[in-house]
Tab-separated table of C-alpha atoms in Angstrom:
chain	number	residue	atom	x	y	z
A	1	MET	CA	-27.975	4.341	-63.657
A	2	ARG	CA	-31.089	2.573	-65.040
A	3	ARG	CA	-30.404	1.460	-68.916
A	4	PRO	CA	-32.567	0.405	-71.587
A	5	LEU	CA	-32.672	-3.327	-72.157
A	6	ASP	CA	-29.991	-4.671	-74.052
A	7	PRO	CA	-31.689	-6.036	-77.335
A	8	ASP	CA	-29.241	-9.182	-77.251
A	9	LEU	CA	-30.383	-10.160	-73.588
A	10	ALA	CA	-33.887	-9.166	-74.243
A	11	GLY	CA	-36.303	-12.191	-73.071
A	12	THR	CA	-33.565	-13.744	-70.557
A	13	PRO	CA	-32.821	-11.422	-67.443
A	14	LEU	CA	-36.217	-9.736	-67.443
A	15	ALA	CA	-38.084	-12.751	-67.800
A	16	ASP	CA	-36.101	-13.837	-64.767
A	17	ALA	CA	-37.173	-10.472	-63.092
A	18	LEU	CA	-40.880	-10.920	-63.842
A	19	ARG	CA	-40.805	-14.299	-62.139
A	20	ALA	CA	-39.268	-12.832	-59.320
A	21	VAL	CA	-42.602	-10.590	-58.708
A	22	ARG	CA	-45.903	-11.824	-57.294
A	23	ALA	CA	-48.320	-9.666	-59.623
A	24	VAL	CA	-48.097	-7.274	-62.638
A	25	VAL	CA	-50.132	-4.062	-63.227
A	26	PHE	CA	-50.395	-2.992	-66.905
A	27	ASP	CA	-51.520	0.536	-68.292
A	28	THR	CA	-54.020	-0.067	-70.973
A	29	ASP	CA	-53.495	2.791	-73.936
A	30	GLY	CA	-50.427	2.052	-75.494
A	31	VAL	CA	-49.553	-0.702	-73.463
A	32	ILE	CA	-52.173	-3.498	-73.713
A	33	THR	CA	-54.124	-1.811	-76.894
A	34	ASP	CA	-53.019	0.072	-79.778
A	35	SER	CA	-55.337	2.926	-78.629
A	36	ALA	CA	-52.914	5.707	-77.861
A	37	LYS	CA	-52.917	7.003	-81.398
A	38	VAL	CA	-56.588	7.323	-81.305
A	39	HIS	CA	-56.724	9.085	-77.922
A	40	ALA	CA	-53.987	11.304	-79.597
A	41	ALA	CA	-55.935	12.135	-82.920
A	42	ALA	CA	-58.978	12.858	-80.892
A	43	TRP	CA	-56.954	15.512	-78.847
A	44	LYS	CA	-55.322	16.979	-81.992
A	45	VAL	CA	-58.633	17.786	-83.676
A	46	ALA	CA	-60.132	18.907	-80.353
A	47	PHE	CA	-57.187	21.137	-79.366
A	48	ASP	CA	-56.513	22.530	-82.895
A	49	ASP	CA	-60.414	23.436	-83.454
A	50	PHE	CA	-59.814	25.365	-79.981
A	51	LEU	CA	-56.891	27.211	-80.925
A	52	ARG	CA	-58.255	28.243	-84.370
A	53	ALA	CA	-61.122	29.747	-82.401
A	54	HIS	CA	-59.287	31.090	-79.460
A	55	PRO	CA	-55.658	31.827	-80.766
A	56	PRO	CA	-53.165	32.396	-77.851
A	57	ASP	CA	-51.749	36.194	-78.003
A	58	ASP	CA	-48.114	34.720	-78.740
A	59	PRO	CA	-47.952	33.489	-82.523
A	60	ASP	CA	-45.618	31.073	-81.260
A	61	ARG	CA	-48.072	29.296	-79.100
A	62	ARG	CA	-50.700	29.030	-81.826
A	63	ARG	CA	-48.713	26.151	-83.532
A	64	PRO	CA	-51.166	23.006	-84.082
A	65	PHE	CA	-51.107	20.140	-81.454
A	66	ASP	CA	-48.125	17.789	-81.881
A	67	VAL	CA	-49.355	14.309	-81.711
A	68	ARG	CA	-46.123	13.034	-80.615
A	69	ASP	CA	-44.256	15.786	-78.507
A	70	ASP	CA	-47.243	17.419	-76.952
A	71	TYR	CA	-49.253	14.232	-76.500
A	72	LEU	CA	-46.316	12.670	-74.539
A	73	ARG	CA	-45.519	16.212	-72.436
A	74	HIS	CA	-48.951	17.125	-71.511
A	75	VAL	CA	-51.781	14.517	-72.083
A	76	ASP	CA	-50.375	10.672	-72.046
A	77	GLY	CA	-51.319	8.949	-69.124
A	78	LYS	CA	-53.533	11.720	-67.748
A	79	SER	CA	-57.075	12.062	-67.047
A	80	ARG	CA	-58.835	13.908	-69.854
A	81	LEU	CA	-59.118	17.008	-67.565
A	82	ASP	CA	-55.891	17.064	-66.269
A	83	GLY	CA	-54.536	16.502	-69.867
A	84	ALA	CA	-56.919	19.472	-71.172
A	85	ALA	CA	-55.647	21.648	-68.421
A	86	ALA	CA	-52.062	20.718	-68.846
A	87	PHE	CA	-51.877	21.523	-72.577
A	88	LEU	CA	-53.924	24.782	-72.585
A	89	VAL	CA	-51.616	26.115	-69.633
A	90	SER	CA	-48.665	25.362	-72.108
A	91	ARG	CA	-49.813	27.478	-74.863
A	92	GLY	CA	-50.598	30.365	-72.298
A	93	ILE	CA	-54.580	29.940	-72.121
A	94	ASP	CA	-56.347	30.735	-68.987
A	95	ALA	CA	-57.621	26.979	-68.167
A	96	THR	CA	-60.813	27.865	-66.259
A	97	PRO	CA	-62.903	24.741	-65.607
A	98	GLU	CA	-65.373	25.780	-68.085
A	99	THR	CA	-62.679	25.896	-70.686
A	100	VAL	CA	-61.096	22.660	-69.901
A	101	ARG	CA	-64.527	20.702	-69.647
A	102	ALA	CA	-65.487	21.970	-73.079
A	103	VAL	CA	-62.220	20.702	-74.656
A	104	ALA	CA	-62.318	17.639	-72.753
A	105	GLN	CA	-65.924	17.095	-73.847
A	106	ASP	CA	-64.881	17.602	-77.386
A	107	LYS	CA	-62.109	15.203	-77.212
A	108	GLU	CA	-64.313	12.528	-75.731
A	109	ARG	CA	-66.938	12.830	-78.440
A	110	LEU	CA	-64.402	12.544	-81.053
A	111	PHE	CA	-62.701	9.469	-79.135
A	112	THR	CA	-65.789	7.618	-78.679
A	113	GLU	CA	-66.893	8.233	-82.391
A	114	ARG	CA	-63.432	6.790	-83.612
A	115	LEU	CA	-63.484	3.881	-81.142
A	116	ARG	CA	-67.087	2.631	-82.106
A	117	GLU	CA	-66.130	3.020	-85.910
A	118	ARG	CA	-62.866	1.280	-85.718
A	119	GLY	CA	-62.061	-0.568	-82.471
A	120	VAL	CA	-58.786	-1.184	-81.406
A	121	ASP	CA	-56.341	-4.176	-81.535
A	122	ALA	CA	-54.117	-5.867	-78.686
A	123	TYR	CA	-50.453	-5.648	-79.093
A	124	PRO	CA	-49.461	-9.383	-79.699
A	125	GLY	CA	-46.490	-9.086	-77.777
A	126	THR	CA	-48.430	-7.651	-74.964
A	127	VAL	CA	-50.726	-10.651	-75.189
A	128	ARG	CA	-47.807	-13.157	-75.410
A	129	LEU	CA	-46.692	-11.682	-72.281
A	130	VAL	CA	-49.682	-11.599	-70.449
A	131	GLN	CA	-50.530	-15.408	-71.228
A	132	ALA	CA	-47.226	-16.380	-70.158
A	133	LEU	CA	-47.785	-14.686	-66.584
A	134	ARG	CA	-51.151	-16.190	-66.436
A	135	ASP	CA	-49.772	-19.787	-67.102
A	136	GLU	CA	-47.182	-19.197	-64.446
A	137	GLY	CA	-49.954	-18.319	-61.990
A	138	VAL	CA	-48.835	-14.649	-61.761
A	139	PRO	CA	-51.930	-12.229	-60.945
A	140	ARG	CA	-52.797	-9.382	-63.485
A	141	ALA	CA	-54.400	-6.027	-63.388
A	142	ALA	CA	-55.074	-3.623	-66.242
A	143	ALA	CA	-55.309	0.235	-64.888
A	144	SER	CA	-56.259	3.192	-67.050
A	145	ALA	CA	-57.029	6.892	-66.500
A	146	SER	CA	-59.575	6.423	-69.066
A	147	ARG	CA	-63.264	5.694	-68.664
A	148	HIS	CA	-63.140	3.354	-71.696
A	149	ALA	CA	-60.644	0.900	-70.620
A	150	GLY	CA	-63.206	-2.000	-70.062
A	151	GLU	CA	-64.572	-1.366	-73.482
A	152	LEU	CA	-61.259	-1.138	-75.028
A	153	LEU	CA	-60.219	-4.469	-73.458
A	154	SER	CA	-63.310	-6.149	-74.130
A	155	ARG	CA	-63.521	-5.130	-78.178
A	156	ALA	CA	-59.755	-6.251	-78.298
A	157	GLY	CA	-60.879	-9.636	-76.918
A	158	VAL	CA	-58.409	-9.553	-74.073
A	159	LEU	CA	-60.640	-8.523	-70.982
A	160	ASP	CA	-60.493	-12.161	-69.390
A	161	LEU	CA	-56.786	-12.146	-69.332
A	162	PHE	CA	-56.769	-9.762	-66.350
A	163	ASP	CA	-57.855	-10.458	-62.773
A	164	ALA	CA	-58.792	-6.993	-62.021
A	165	LEU	CA	-59.556	-3.634	-63.842
A	166	VAL	CA	-59.374	-0.076	-62.526
A	167	ASP	CA	-60.344	2.239	-64.734
A	168	GLY	CA	-61.230	6.049	-64.925
A	169	GLY	CA	-64.858	5.664	-63.680
A	170	GLU	CA	-63.491	3.555	-60.953
A	171	ALA	CA	-60.752	6.331	-60.059
A	172	ALA	CA	-63.365	9.096	-60.037
A	173	ARG	CA	-65.726	7.126	-57.725
A	174	LEU	CA	-62.788	6.420	-55.397
A	175	GLY	CA	-61.294	9.985	-55.469
A	176	LEU	CA	-57.987	8.377	-56.612
A	177	ALA	CA	-55.387	11.103	-57.670
A	178	GLY	CA	-54.157	11.214	-61.089
A	179	LYS	CA	-50.588	10.156	-62.495
A	180	PRO	CA	-47.889	10.922	-61.652
A	181	GLU	CA	-49.435	10.067	-58.053
A	182	PRO	CA	-49.459	6.240	-57.862
A	183	ASP	CA	-52.964	6.038	-56.647
A	184	LEU	CA	-54.420	4.136	-59.421
A	185	PHE	CA	-51.562	1.519	-59.633
A	186	LEU	CA	-51.665	1.125	-55.843
A	187	GLU	CA	-55.586	0.233	-56.114
A	188	ALA	CA	-55.090	-2.016	-58.906
A	189	VAL	CA	-52.283	-4.151	-56.991
A	190	GLY	CA	-54.264	-4.156	-53.934
A	191	ARG	CA	-57.255	-5.622	-55.552
A	192	LEU	CA	-54.649	-8.553	-56.577
A	193	GLY	CA	-53.643	-8.957	-52.870
A	194	VAL	CA	-49.987	-8.164	-53.289
A	195	PRO	CA	-48.040	-5.275	-51.705
A	196	ALA	CA	-46.540	-2.826	-54.381
A	197	ASP	CA	-42.946	-3.817	-53.325
A	198	ARG	CA	-43.477	-7.316	-54.618
A	199	ALA	CA	-44.954	-6.164	-57.724
A	200	ALA	CA	-44.266	-4.853	-61.291
A	201	VAL	CA	-46.066	-1.731	-63.300
A	202	VAL	CA	-46.124	-1.771	-66.914
A	203	GLU	CA	-46.304	1.794	-68.625
A	204	ASP	CA	-45.556	3.846	-71.872
A	205	ALA	CA	-46.490	7.164	-70.303
A	206	LEU	CA	-43.830	9.796	-68.535
A	207	ALA	CA	-46.380	10.457	-65.882
A	208	GLY	CA	-47.260	6.619	-65.479
A	209	VAL	CA	-43.463	5.655	-64.972
A	210	GLU	CA	-42.999	8.064	-62.737
A	211	ALA	CA	-46.410	6.970	-60.860
A	212	GLY	CA	-44.827	3.511	-60.466
A	213	ARG	CA	-41.500	4.741	-58.901
A	214	ARG	CA	-43.636	7.035	-56.454
A	215	GLY	CA	-45.539	4.099	-55.641
A	216	GLY	CA	-42.774	2.010	-54.550
A	217	PHE	CA	-43.031	-1.019	-57.048
A	218	ALA	CA	-40.563	-3.433	-57.237
A	219	LEU	CA	-39.989	-3.280	-61.084
A	220	VAL	CA	-41.309	-0.128	-63.365
A	221	VAL	CA	-40.930	-1.461	-67.180
A	222	GLY	CA	-41.327	1.167	-69.768
A	223	VAL	CA	-42.829	0.538	-73.249
A	224	ASP	CA	-41.139	2.784	-75.960
A	225	ARG	CA	-43.621	2.457	-78.818
A	226	ALA	CA	-42.401	5.799	-80.156
A	227	ALA	CA	-38.789	4.384	-80.529
A	228	GLY	CA	-37.666	8.307	-80.935
A	229	ALA	CA	-34.296	9.552	-80.295
A	230	ASP	CA	-34.698	10.256	-76.635
A	231	THR	CA	-37.969	8.519	-75.718
A	232	GLY	CA	-36.728	5.822	-74.167
A	233	ALA	CA	-33.911	7.833	-72.113
A	234	ARG	CA	-37.023	10.276	-70.988
A	235	LEU	CA	-38.724	7.028	-69.617
A	236	LEU	CA	-35.607	5.817	-67.742
A	237	ARG	CA	-35.272	9.628	-66.282
A	238	HIS	CA	-38.942	9.847	-65.209
A	239	GLY	CA	-39.017	6.378	-63.074
A	240	ALA	CA	-38.396	3.229	-65.556
A	241	ASP	CA	-36.137	0.545	-64.301
A	242	ILE	CA	-36.181	-1.023	-67.829
A	243	VAL	CA	-37.292	0.134	-71.435
A	244	VAL	CA	-38.360	-2.059	-74.276
A	245	ARG	CA	-40.010	-1.263	-77.297
A	246	ASP	CA	-42.546	-4.523	-77.414
A	247	LEU	CA	-43.451	-6.602	-74.367
A	248	GLY	CA	-42.975	-9.877	-76.308
A	249	GLU	CA	-39.277	-9.275	-75.569
A	250	LEU	CA	-40.116	-10.022	-71.751
A	251	CYS	CA	-41.265	-13.642	-72.855
A	252	ALA	CA	-38.593	-16.270	-72.253
A	253	SER	CA	-37.766	-17.304	-75.825
A	254	GLY	CA	-40.199	-15.004	-76.978
A	255	GLU	CA	-42.972	-17.350	-76.576
A	256	PRO	CA	-45.181	-17.984	-73.487
A	257	LYS	CA	-44.981	-21.223	-71.943
């Protein structure tokens, strides 16, 4: 049975495990950049506005979008259209293509406005880990279902730390299936010239760790930013080999060499 990383052992055994892989693919939102909360906030406004304008018949399904539970269950790690459809269906709403597109476009507008106004930061622990991998000659790719991934990484000042990037625009152009299918990660690791069974995936979304497991990656690392009562356990159940709260835990002695 897979277990969360023991805090007393953080940085030693998993650092060894990462040295054994030949490449690492990182999800973007919530793993590299502190942008998941911006996505969640934009989804909340878009969904809550829709629920007020089109209340479900069942009063229990009219409750507002929960930025923690609903986001993790229905939206996190998915494309805008897939996330919008999943949430609407969960509330008993007929998710016609027109309705899904309208909600997704509203979310896109809100997210873009917030991104341009405030920007996002990269997690310091992630930056330390990526720098350590670079110093050891391990190729690194960023992957995201979001079309904004390149802009996010650039504004956070970390785009040049990665050898390859596959974003939502590329995924659409190539016809890649969304998570939990592994297409996005397989495309990213392929651009690094490394087979999946010699590479690691780092993800914070349930759909993402499941995609890493389906893709046959040698190591699937779950990142539990929420640190809730069961969020780490859920990541493990969906496919993570190991769970950390911050990727700085995976640097030997907590610092890049």
